[in-house]
Each structure stands twice: as structure tokens, then as C-alpha cells.
Amino acid sequence: MVLLSDDVGFSDIGCYGGEIDTPHLDGLARNGLRFTHFYNTARCCPTRASLLTGLHPHQAGVGHMMEDRRHPGYRGRLNAQCVTIAEVLRDAGYRTYATGKWHVTPGHNAAALADTSNWPLQRGCDRYYGTIHGAGSYFDPSSLVRDNQPSTVANDREYQPASYYYTDAIADHAVRFLREHGPAGGSRTAQDAAAPAPFFLYVAFTAAHWPLHAKPADIAKYRGRYDAGYEPVRAARRERLRQLGILDPRWSPAPPAESWDNVRDKAFESRCMEVYAAQLDAMDQGIGRIVAELRAAGALDNTLLFYLQDNGGCAETNGRTGEGKPRADRPSLPPVPPETIQFTNRPPQTRDGWPMRVGYGVLPGAADTYIAYGRGWANVSNTPFREYKHWVHEGGISSPLLAHWPALLGPAGVAGRLVHEPSHLIDLMGTALDVAGATYPKRHAGEDIIPLEGRSLRPWVLDPAAAPAPRPLFWEHEGNKAMRLGPWKLVATHGAAWELYDIDRDRTESRNLAAAHPERVRAMAAQWQVWADRVGVMPWTYDIPEGSGTSPTAKKKREKGG
């Protein structure tokens, strides 16, 4: 099982130093493993493509987002030369399910949604409930789909809770799929009663991606908790990370992004973080329900469960520019018909006719608001690291990884341990193959399949001394590029010179050693280029092909999200 959260920083959850209440994730950490050097790809779509396929995102066709850049590595959809974990495990006899955000094929308009060739059921899943598109309202999600059928909150006859909230819906459907699958991982159908099928479940939450939408009771829980501003929260997180053994005291604190003294509307700013915390709190509650269902079915001990994040905290400024307007006394727009599907990241109104409110000073949380939490809080979320989503400095690519599997970890005596070996999304497919005894195909559906890039994480769990030697890890996103080999990391922002860091001594990337080690820089840069040529990286430009539906400017591109 894979649990994925969206636009969440390295130190947000409790077991990685955060003050947000995540007791269920913290419980998984106590009884499992915490990886301290696990990496994603710095952005939503590439991370999902890499996680699902065990390849670098460019190899899977998703080197950027969902626009087609007329280049094999950047077609904006999973290609036919890759296979998903669900496809491989289903061929090995597993039942396969997915809930939540898909976002590895276009779903931003009716024409895109009409092409179902890359939807979950066509990429190996037996059941699916979620959104094809990358962002939208938590109270009325964009591009909502049940199995292969587009749906809306208003016209879905199978799921009508008293109050709809997408995070809850994702968890509820995960629980439903597990319950219908059957006890102890077996199907309840007569056909499978003699030999219950194992399962794979992919749960992709949108929490805590903008917009800041949360339930009032969850927001109330955090009221006043962030009134002191950014730096006290960052300092407390650094100290907890140190106590947990995740932060090395030799690492200098990354510089603050914003000054609380310069914030002109502190009530607005603190409210943003209150809602963000409430979103993660709701996600953790949902994870608790999923874990409880596994326990009730007798399947928890023998289920390998991963939790991770798709990129670092998000500094995008959606809804934070201009002056916000107060809410009117009554809805001023016609209601949206129940059958009308939302497509855009930011709908112009709620389904019941309230205009969407954006702008500085609009207190986020309700369905008619559309606000991001901004760079100051993203810097807090990424404590102790530099930079954010989009960038491949540590703040953009570092993710918690929790691994929970009592049947393996308990007898091995390693539950609760920290794993410091650098690892990457590409390793989840390799681990799934190892655990399931499945075979990665050379051909699938009549197509030659690109060889697997990752490897199993199990050796570092059971016998770290016998694990393979470190291997280089590579990144590219929007021209930001990096490579890590052992303690050394080479990294550059788009168009800038290479920087070099000793990650063991300086993971906050505060002391650039490039000038002191020019030969190492040249050698690593050459190695990065060989990788880039092999996987299909192209020189980055913000010029997007005509008709792609993506803004041609860097600023608007970053606000597009994902």
C-alpha cells in the first residue's frame, strides 16, 4: 500500500519534527521505519509518474507537467514503454485499487477527459475513485471519476455524505475497497474463496495542496497556534528534528524566507497556516481509518505500507495577490447543474452560486475561497532545508518515507529505526516486485518496456551491512538539475552555475564547495549529462507549444501548480 500526500514539507508531520497533530502517521513510524534521505522529483506529475513506474519521469513521458512539449520525455502522459506497479502486480495475481489524485494524463477539459487510455483502470487498477486533474476545490473536486465514469459530488449516487470533503472521500473509498476486497487480504467472492488474492492500494491525497480548504472543526483546533509567526515554529521544528536524530547539529539553519515583522496582515497569515495544518490533520484522520480497516480485517501485520510526499512545501502565490473582497450576503451567481463537471484548478464559483474569493486578506478555509499559504510558511514546512517545490535543492526533493510492515520488521528487530541510506521514488517499484515475488516485464501489451531503474529497499531494512554500494541519483525539473553520489551533491537552478555540497556535513546547502573541488564538479556534471541524454532530458525553455493550454511565462507556469 502507498499513501501519498501533496505539497507537504519535510518537517510538517509529527514524526519528522512537526507540531501538526498526526498521531496515526506517528504510530506507523514508531512501529516501522523512517527514511531520512528519501527523495522525490520536486513536482507533482513527475513524482507520480516515477513512483508508479520505477523509472525516471522523462522515461515515462512526464518530464514536466501535462502539456505536450513534442518531445518523448515531455509528452504529458504515461507512455506505452512503461508499466505501473498496478499493472505488474495485477499480472502477478494481485487485486489493485487506487483512490485520489491521478495526474499522469491530461484531465483539464472535456476533450482531455474523453481520452481514458491512461486512466487508472487502463493502467492496471481494478477499482478507482478520484480526480484525473491535479488540483481543485476540496468541496467540489475537478475531473472527478469513479472507475471509468466521470462524476460530480452532486450527482454521485454511490457516495453522498452529510458534508462532502475530498480528503475524507479519498480515505472513505480506500476503506470501502479494502472492505469489499475481504478479510485478511482475500476477496469475498466464491471464485477466490479458496485462494484469497493479495492487494495493492494506492491512496493519493491532495492534502495539503492549495486551495486552503478545511472543515471548520479541524481549523478551530489550530486557532492561535501560529500567531507568533514563522521563526518560532521553525526553531521548534529544528530542535525536534535534532532530538529525533534526523537533523545533524553541524547543519547550519537555512535562511528564513520572510520576516514576520514585515507581514501587514498577521491574522490572515496565521490563518493560512491554521488551515494548512487542519488539512494535514484531516488526512491523518483518514489514514487512521484506513489502518483501522486493515487491522479489523486481520491484514495490517502482513501489509507493507509506505507513506511519502510528492514534493517539498509549495511557495506558489495562488490567490495571494491583489486585495480580497468580503463575502456577500447571498450567492450572486446561478447554481451549477449537478451534472456539470468542474475542470479548472480554480473554478469561478461554488456549485451553489458563491463567487470564488481570492486576494490578500481573504481568510481561507471555506469553499468560496482560493488561497495558497505562501513562501513564508513553505519555508517553515521545509525546515531545515532550502528552496521549495519546483527546485531540486533539498527543500524541493526531500520527503519523509515511512515503511510499516510488522510481520517483517518486528521479527527483524528493526521497528522504530532510522534509515539514512539515500533512496528514491524509483525504488518503490523495485521493492514491490521484491516483496510480491513479481517479475518486471520486458514486453507488455505488445510494447517493449524500458528496463527498471530502481532497486528494492528491503536490504537496507534487514541487513544494511550487506546492502549494495551507493549509486548516483539524478534530477531535472524545469531546468533545475542535481546529482547525488554518497555524501556529494551537485545542484543548479535553471541557467545558473553548478553548486557542490557535502550533504553529510551540510545538508542545508549553506557552504558551496564548487570552487574548492573543480575536478569533482566537472566529473559529476559529465555524469549528470550522460544520465540526462540517456533518459531524455531536453534543454529547458519556458516557451510552451501553441495550444498546450499552459501559460508561456515562468510565473504563471509555477502558479499552475501540480
XYZ file of C-alpha atoms in Angstrom:
562
model
C 0.000 0.000 0.000
C 1.228 3.507 -0.863
C -0.066 6.642 0.893
C 0.975 9.853 -0.872
C 0.406 13.430 0.269
C 0.618 16.547 -1.878
C 2.708 19.733 -1.458
C 3.769 18.848 2.089
C 7.108 19.866 3.569
C 9.772 17.642 5.103
C 9.040 18.604 8.718
C 5.255 19.000 8.692
C 4.214 15.644 10.173
C 4.901 14.902 13.818
C 7.370 12.047 13.400
C 9.577 14.331 11.287
C 9.551 17.239 13.739
C 6.230 18.945 13.071
C 3.744 20.333 15.583
C 0.716 19.341 13.462
C -1.251 16.508 15.056
C -0.559 13.353 13.020
C -0.936 10.572 15.610
C -1.683 7.838 13.084
C 1.387 8.565 10.954
C 3.430 8.879 14.135
C 2.181 5.454 15.198
C 3.253 3.964 11.884
C 6.690 5.493 12.443
C 7.032 4.039 15.951
C 6.284 0.563 14.662
C 8.046 0.952 11.325
C 10.995 2.675 9.688
C 11.702 6.323 8.909
C 13.945 7.022 5.929
C 15.832 10.293 6.399
C 17.318 10.670 2.894
C 14.418 9.707 0.654
C 13.846 11.774 -2.482
C 11.017 12.702 -4.837
C 11.280 14.649 -8.107
C 10.287 18.162 -6.873
C 6.882 18.256 -8.574
C 3.549 16.520 -8.649
C 3.224 14.877 -12.087
C 6.839 13.705 -12.429
C 6.744 12.242 -8.928
C 3.583 10.277 -9.660
C 4.993 9.010 -12.933
C 8.234 7.918 -11.278
C 6.529 6.350 -8.262
C 4.100 4.355 -10.386
C 6.649 3.103 -12.939
C 10.021 2.769 -11.215
C 11.523 4.953 -13.954
C 12.780 8.496 -14.116
C 9.815 10.662 -15.112
C 11.265 11.566 -18.509
C 11.450 7.876 -19.394
C 7.745 7.544 -18.579
C 6.877 10.598 -20.732
C 6.211 13.021 -17.858
C 9.373 15.119 -17.613
C 7.290 18.161 -16.791
C 3.529 18.526 -16.375
C 0.523 17.650 -18.518
C 1.311 19.783 -21.553
C 2.689 18.087 -24.649
C 6.087 19.586 -25.458
C 6.516 17.436 -28.615
C 9.435 15.550 -27.121
C 9.367 11.903 -25.941
C 10.318 12.795 -22.382
C 7.731 15.566 -22.130
C 4.510 14.321 -23.725
C 2.485 14.943 -20.576
C 1.106 11.420 -20.166
C 2.388 7.982 -19.268
C 3.749 6.353 -22.398
C 3.376 2.764 -23.621
C 7.022 1.948 -22.859
C 6.438 1.910 -19.107
C 4.349 -0.257 -16.792
C 2.772 0.728 -13.485
C 3.067 -1.082 -10.169
C -0.622 -1.912 -10.531
C -0.099 -3.489 -13.956
C 2.806 -5.630 -12.797
C 1.132 -6.724 -9.563
C -2.181 -7.485 -11.247
C -0.322 -9.770 -13.646
C 1.139 -11.425 -10.519
C -2.331 -12.169 -9.123
C -2.967 -9.068 -7.023
C -6.209 -7.113 -6.798
C -5.345 -3.456 -7.410
C -7.081 -0.295 -6.261
C -6.467 3.464 -6.364
C -8.110 6.471 -4.768
C -7.327 10.171 -5.029
C -5.249 12.253 -7.403
C -4.028 10.570 -10.611
C -2.445 13.446 -12.620
C -0.312 11.453 -15.053
C -2.559 12.152 -18.027
C -4.463 15.305 -19.036
C -7.831 15.988 -17.433
C -8.129 19.758 -17.636
C -11.011 19.943 -20.135
C -13.759 17.841 -21.708
C -11.581 16.744 -24.640
C -8.806 15.572 -22.340
C -11.253 13.778 -20.074
C -12.688 11.938 -23.067
C -9.393 10.072 -23.540
C -9.419 7.343 -20.898
C -6.447 5.389 -22.252
C -4.212 6.393 -19.329
C -6.811 6.326 -16.574
C -6.239 4.013 -13.608
C -8.368 1.133 -14.879
C -6.436 1.167 -18.153
C -3.134 1.228 -16.230
C -3.718 -1.792 -14.032
C -6.278 -0.847 -11.372
C -9.415 -2.881 -10.724
C -11.215 -0.014 -8.976
C -10.693 3.757 -8.806
C -12.252 6.823 -7.234
C -10.550 10.188 -7.554
C -9.548 13.082 -9.765
C -7.682 12.876 -13.057
C -6.678 16.549 -12.885
C -4.125 17.950 -10.450
C -5.916 20.495 -8.264
C -9.310 21.905 -7.429
C -11.826 22.510 -4.705
C -11.893 20.102 -1.777
C -15.656 20.574 -1.602
C -16.342 20.059 -5.337
C -13.291 18.416 -6.959
C -12.339 18.925 -10.597
C -12.401 15.974 -13.042
C -13.885 13.572 -10.508
C -14.097 9.965 -11.728
C -15.481 6.689 -10.405
C -13.815 3.768 -12.176
C -14.143 4.836 -15.852
C -17.113 7.180 -15.434
C -16.839 10.967 -14.914
C -18.795 12.065 -11.878
C -19.563 15.064 -9.684
C -20.145 15.439 -5.984
C -23.729 16.457 -6.743
C -24.741 13.551 -8.989
C -22.814 10.654 -7.412
C -25.477 8.271 -6.147
C -22.963 5.909 -4.538
C -21.416 8.428 -2.146
C -23.499 11.144 -0.504
C -22.058 12.008 2.909
C -23.766 14.641 5.034
C -20.897 17.005 4.196
C -18.501 16.286 1.321
C -14.761 16.846 1.796
C -12.365 15.348 -0.746
C -9.750 14.183 1.761
C -12.461 12.243 3.580
C -13.816 10.868 0.289
C -10.376 9.558 -0.696
C -9.971 7.768 2.638
C -13.577 6.526 2.678
C -13.178 4.915 -0.728
C -9.867 3.341 0.288
C -11.678 1.812 3.262
C -14.535 0.708 1.003
C -12.202 -1.018 -1.455
C -10.428 -2.813 1.394
C -13.734 -3.887 2.921
C -15.062 -5.172 -0.381
C -11.783 -6.945 -1.037
C -12.317 -9.070 2.037
C -10.727 -10.117 5.333
C -7.019 -10.855 5.638
C -6.405 -9.582 2.127
C -8.735 -12.061 0.437
C -11.648 -11.496 -1.925
C -15.130 -12.310 -0.672
C -16.210 -13.791 -3.991
C -16.788 -17.532 -4.171
C -14.357 -17.793 -7.054
C -11.461 -16.620 -4.891
C -12.510 -18.105 -1.561
C -10.042 -20.999 -1.823
C -7.046 -18.770 -2.601
C -7.554 -15.182 -1.399
C -5.839 -12.621 -3.600
C -3.322 -10.173 -2.164
C -3.960 -6.483 -2.841
C -2.203 -3.279 -3.844
C -3.802 0.023 -2.830
C -2.560 3.452 -3.962
C -4.028 6.326 -1.924
C -3.056 9.733 -3.343
C -4.337 12.518 -1.108
C -4.483 16.108 -2.373
C -3.786 17.429 1.130
C -2.270 19.902 1.586
C -2.119 21.292 -1.994
C -3.789 24.675 -2.466
C -6.506 25.824 -2.143
C -6.557 26.058 1.635
C -9.843 24.244 2.249
C -10.644 22.541 5.534
C -13.531 21.633 7.782
C -14.398 24.234 10.460
C -13.842 21.857 13.384
C -10.352 20.974 12.156
C -9.459 24.641 11.631
C -10.677 25.534 15.121
C -8.233 23.037 16.595
C -5.294 25.159 15.377
C -6.681 28.610 16.123
C -3.924 30.792 17.545
C -1.208 28.169 17.216
C 0.738 30.180 14.606
C 0.166 33.713 15.900
C 3.836 34.110 16.854
C 4.892 33.778 13.228
C 7.389 31.814 11.209
C 10.625 31.660 13.162
C 9.395 30.201 16.486
C 7.823 27.321 14.562
C 10.983 26.769 12.507
C 13.175 26.835 15.617
C 10.949 24.341 17.443
C 10.977 22.022 14.438
C 14.761 22.157 14.170
C 15.063 21.191 17.816
C 12.640 18.288 17.487
C 14.441 17.093 14.344
C 17.692 17.166 16.302
C 16.150 15.187 19.156
C 14.766 12.640 16.703
C 18.220 12.067 15.201
C 17.194 13.396 11.775
C 18.997 16.755 11.902
C 22.763 16.796 12.306
C 23.862 19.658 14.618
C 26.584 20.519 12.077
C 23.947 21.716 9.587
C 23.515 25.472 9.599
C 19.896 26.693 9.606
C 18.639 27.635 6.154
C 17.869 31.361 5.949
C 14.297 32.482 6.661
C 12.246 33.356 3.594
C 10.104 36.102 5.115
C 10.118 38.315 8.208
C 7.058 38.164 10.445
C 7.699 41.821 11.334
C 7.008 42.757 7.711
C 3.685 40.891 7.464
C 0.977 43.550 7.187
C -1.988 41.291 7.988
C -0.865 38.802 10.597
C -4.376 37.450 11.171
C -4.556 36.467 7.501
C -1.080 34.965 7.518
C -1.537 32.878 10.650
C -4.959 31.711 9.410
C -3.274 30.325 6.277
C -1.108 28.013 8.369
C -4.040 27.089 10.613
C -5.987 25.836 7.598
C -2.934 24.083 6.168
C -2.459 22.253 9.470
C -6.151 21.347 9.504
C -5.812 19.822 6.034
C -2.999 17.540 7.201
C -4.875 16.716 10.393
C -7.860 15.557 8.296
C -5.559 13.459 6.124
C -4.087 11.777 9.189
C -7.600 11.040 10.456
C -8.328 9.358 7.113
C -5.121 7.336 7.336
C -6.246 6.255 10.774
C -9.481 4.887 9.315
C -7.553 3.007 6.625
C -5.203 1.472 9.207
C -8.169 0.544 11.406
C -9.797 -1.262 8.473
C -6.602 -3.197 7.820
C -6.420 -4.142 11.492
C -10.080 -5.204 11.603
C -9.541 -7.374 8.514
C -6.509 -9.053 10.056
C -4.312 -7.679 7.264
C -2.270 -4.967 8.991
C 0.651 -7.099 10.168
C 1.281 -8.557 6.731
C 0.759 -5.382 4.692
C 3.754 -3.338 3.582
C 2.615 0.264 3.862
C 4.560 3.300 2.632
C 3.838 6.964 3.335
C 5.622 9.691 1.355
C 5.192 13.135 -0.227
C 5.302 14.270 -3.861
C 7.497 17.355 -3.392
C 8.506 19.905 -0.811
C 6.383 22.706 0.564
C 4.905 24.979 -2.095
C 5.845 28.665 -2.367
C 3.344 29.373 -5.169
C 1.256 32.502 -4.631
C -2.180 31.436 -5.897
C -4.867 33.721 -4.549
C -2.416 35.849 -2.554
C -2.110 38.830 -4.909
C -4.395 41.852 -5.014
C -6.905 42.832 -2.372
C -9.601 40.384 -1.387
C -13.287 41.220 -1.237
C -15.628 40.435 1.658
C -18.270 37.752 1.270
C -21.649 38.964 0.019
C -24.871 38.385 1.946
C -26.173 35.842 -0.573
C -24.995 33.928 -3.660
C -24.895 36.181 -6.705
C -24.450 33.599 -9.471
C -26.704 30.855 -10.824
C -26.121 27.398 -9.315
C -24.014 24.960 -11.322
C -26.117 21.986 -12.541
C -25.375 18.675 -10.765
C -24.126 17.000 -13.955
C -21.673 19.789 -14.848
C -18.067 18.647 -14.348
C -15.528 21.092 -12.935
C -12.279 21.150 -14.906
C -10.212 24.128 -13.814
C -7.798 24.412 -10.910
C -9.722 27.465 -9.753
C -13.454 27.339 -10.530
C -15.061 30.794 -10.852
C -17.758 29.918 -8.313
C -19.047 27.283 -5.950
C -21.719 24.896 -7.158
C -24.349 26.782 -5.133
C -23.522 30.165 -6.674
C -20.984 31.902 -4.438
C -18.261 33.746 -6.432
C -14.756 32.491 -5.687
C -12.872 34.937 -3.446
C -9.146 35.472 -3.784
C -6.736 38.192 -2.757
C -4.772 39.300 0.240
C -6.836 39.321 3.394
C -9.456 36.751 2.382
C -9.458 34.314 5.294
C -9.082 30.878 3.684
C -10.832 27.652 4.540
C -14.346 27.910 3.113
C -15.467 26.587 -0.276
C -15.706 30.082 -1.804
C -12.042 30.931 -1.071
C -8.994 30.011 -3.134
C -5.730 30.826 -1.358
C -2.239 29.299 -1.033
C -0.218 29.563 2.184
C 2.754 31.361 0.628
C 6.516 31.348 0.745
C 6.938 32.147 4.444
C 5.047 29.081 5.593
C 6.528 26.908 2.822
C 9.933 27.783 4.245
C 8.680 26.594 7.640
C 7.284 23.387 6.125
C 10.659 22.597 4.542
C 12.622 23.063 7.775
C 15.590 22.651 7.876
C 16.197 22.893 4.122
C 16.472 25.458 1.332
C 14.051 26.091 -1.519
C 10.667 24.578 -2.374
C 8.587 22.568 -4.803
C 9.968 23.061 -8.375
C 13.598 23.288 -7.189
C 15.965 20.359 -6.675
C 17.761 21.734 -3.655
C 16.903 19.672 -0.576
C 13.737 21.629 0.244
C 12.218 20.689 -3.088
C 13.066 16.971 -3.253
C 13.365 15.693 0.335
C 10.453 13.601 1.556
C 9.674 11.560 4.632
C 9.289 7.897 3.857
C 7.584 5.693 6.408
C 7.665 1.935 5.920
C 5.361 -0.163 8.110
C 5.307 -3.963 7.944
C 5.058 -5.629 11.369
C 5.435 -9.195 10.068
C 8.878 -8.338 8.670
C 10.143 -5.507 10.864
C 9.101 -6.938 14.218
C 10.924 -10.269 13.946
C 13.925 -8.482 12.415
C 14.118 -6.228 15.478
C 14.363 -3.031 13.447
C 10.988 -1.368 14.110
C 11.422 2.297 15.008
C 14.828 2.578 13.329
C 16.018 5.443 11.136
C 17.353 4.509 7.679
C 19.932 7.000 6.392
C 20.752 5.401 3.021
C 19.806 7.751 0.132
C 16.875 6.329 -1.804
C 14.400 7.497 -4.413
C 10.900 7.055 -5.806
C 12.253 4.686 -8.439
C 12.888 2.200 -5.615
C 9.208 1.689 -4.753
C 8.577 -0.417 -7.858
C 11.683 -2.480 -7.148
C 10.525 -3.025 -3.568
C 7.027 -4.019 -4.709
C 8.481 -6.582 -7.113
C 10.738 -7.980 -4.401
C 8.003 -8.266 -1.795
C 5.408 -9.692 -4.186
C 7.741 -12.071 -5.991
C 6.625 -10.441 -9.238
C 8.618 -10.186 -12.449
C 9.237 -6.897 -14.211
C 8.311 -7.435 -17.874
C 10.481 -6.846 -20.918
C 7.301 -6.510 -23.011
C 3.776 -5.535 -22.053
C 0.648 -5.072 -24.196
C 2.756 -5.575 -27.310
C 5.321 -2.900 -26.409
C 8.979 -3.111 -25.387
C 9.313 -1.852 -21.802
C 12.152 0.368 -20.573
C 14.282 -1.529 -18.014
C 13.604 -0.783 -14.354
C 15.754 1.985 -12.829
C 15.142 1.416 -9.111
C 16.056 -1.348 -6.697
C 14.460 -2.920 -3.655
C 14.717 -1.147 -0.314
C 14.500 -4.409 1.609
C 18.287 -4.941 2.007
C 18.635 -1.704 3.978
C 15.855 -2.884 6.259
C 17.089 -6.374 7.031
C 20.877 -6.141 6.763
C 22.287 -2.688 5.976
C 25.842 -4.043 6.119
C 25.080 -6.339 3.179
C 23.221 -3.720 1.136
C 24.562 -2.658 -2.268
C 27.019 0.189 -2.589
C 25.673 3.745 -3.032
C 24.575 4.582 -6.576
C 24.184 8.010 -8.167
C 20.755 9.678 -8.019
C 19.699 12.294 -10.585
C 17.106 15.040 -11.034
C 15.870 17.520 -13.627
C 12.788 19.693 -13.455
C 12.250 22.973 -15.348
C 15.988 23.182 -15.961
C 16.791 22.778 -12.257
C 19.180 19.860 -12.047
C 21.046 17.788 -9.491
C 23.020 14.645 -8.843
C 23.901 12.937 -5.588
C 26.579 10.295 -5.066
C 27.369 9.301 -1.498
C 27.820 12.498 0.536
C 28.291 14.736 -2.514
C 25.502 16.653 -4.196
C 25.843 18.708 -7.363
C 22.915 21.071 -7.920
C 21.977 24.088 -10.028
C 18.940 26.242 -10.593
C 17.872 26.817 -14.195
C 20.541 28.813 -16.052
C 22.889 29.093 -13.048
C 26.293 27.581 -12.318
C 26.696 24.237 -10.599
C 26.943 24.232 -6.805
C 28.583 21.449 -4.788
C 27.710 20.386 -1.236
C 28.870 17.786 1.241
C 25.427 16.596 2.318
C 26.717 14.652 5.307
C 28.135 17.828 6.860
C 25.902 20.426 5.216
C 22.522 19.108 4.104
C 21.045 22.603 4.370
C 23.302 23.532 1.424
C 24.829 26.602 3.027
C 28.500 26.122 2.016
C 29.065 25.852 -1.725
C 32.294 23.888 -2.295
C 32.340 24.079 -6.090
C 35.317 26.433 -6.226
C 37.327 24.189 -3.901
C 36.627 20.997 -5.881
C 36.553 21.902 -9.601
C 37.538 18.409 -10.763
C 34.725 16.806 -8.776
C 32.276 19.309 -10.246
C 33.424 18.549 -13.789
C 33.273 14.792 -13.259
C 29.825 14.844 -11.664
C 28.486 17.277 -14.260
C 29.664 14.959 -17.031
C 27.992 12.026 -15.275
C 24.751 14.027 -14.954
C 24.841 14.824 -18.685
C 25.236 11.149 -19.610
C 22.169 10.381 -17.480
C 20.209 13.301 -18.957
C 20.934 12.161 -22.512
C 20.003 8.588 -21.659
C 16.610 9.330 -20.057
C 15.519 12.045 -22.486
C 16.083 15.346 -20.687
C 15.915 18.289 -23.068
C 17.263 21.824 -22.562
C 14.598 23.691 -20.645
C 12.730 26.680 -22.061
C 9.542 28.298 -20.844
C 8.263 28.505 -24.418
C 5.319 26.100 -24.473
C 3.932 24.809 -27.793
C 0.893 26.645 -29.127
C -2.380 25.127 -27.991
C -0.915 23.301 -24.995
C -3.159 25.161 -22.562
C -0.161 26.188 -20.451
C 0.910 29.759 -19.778
C 4.112 30.828 -21.570
C 5.505 32.707 -18.574
C 7.516 31.186 -15.776
C 5.468 32.915 -13.102
C 2.147 31.675 -14.395
C 3.606 28.253 -15.017
C 4.587 27.954 -11.360
C 1.148 29.146 -10.295
C -0.371 26.426 -12.467
C 0.610 24.089 -9.691
C 0.534 20.324 -9.606
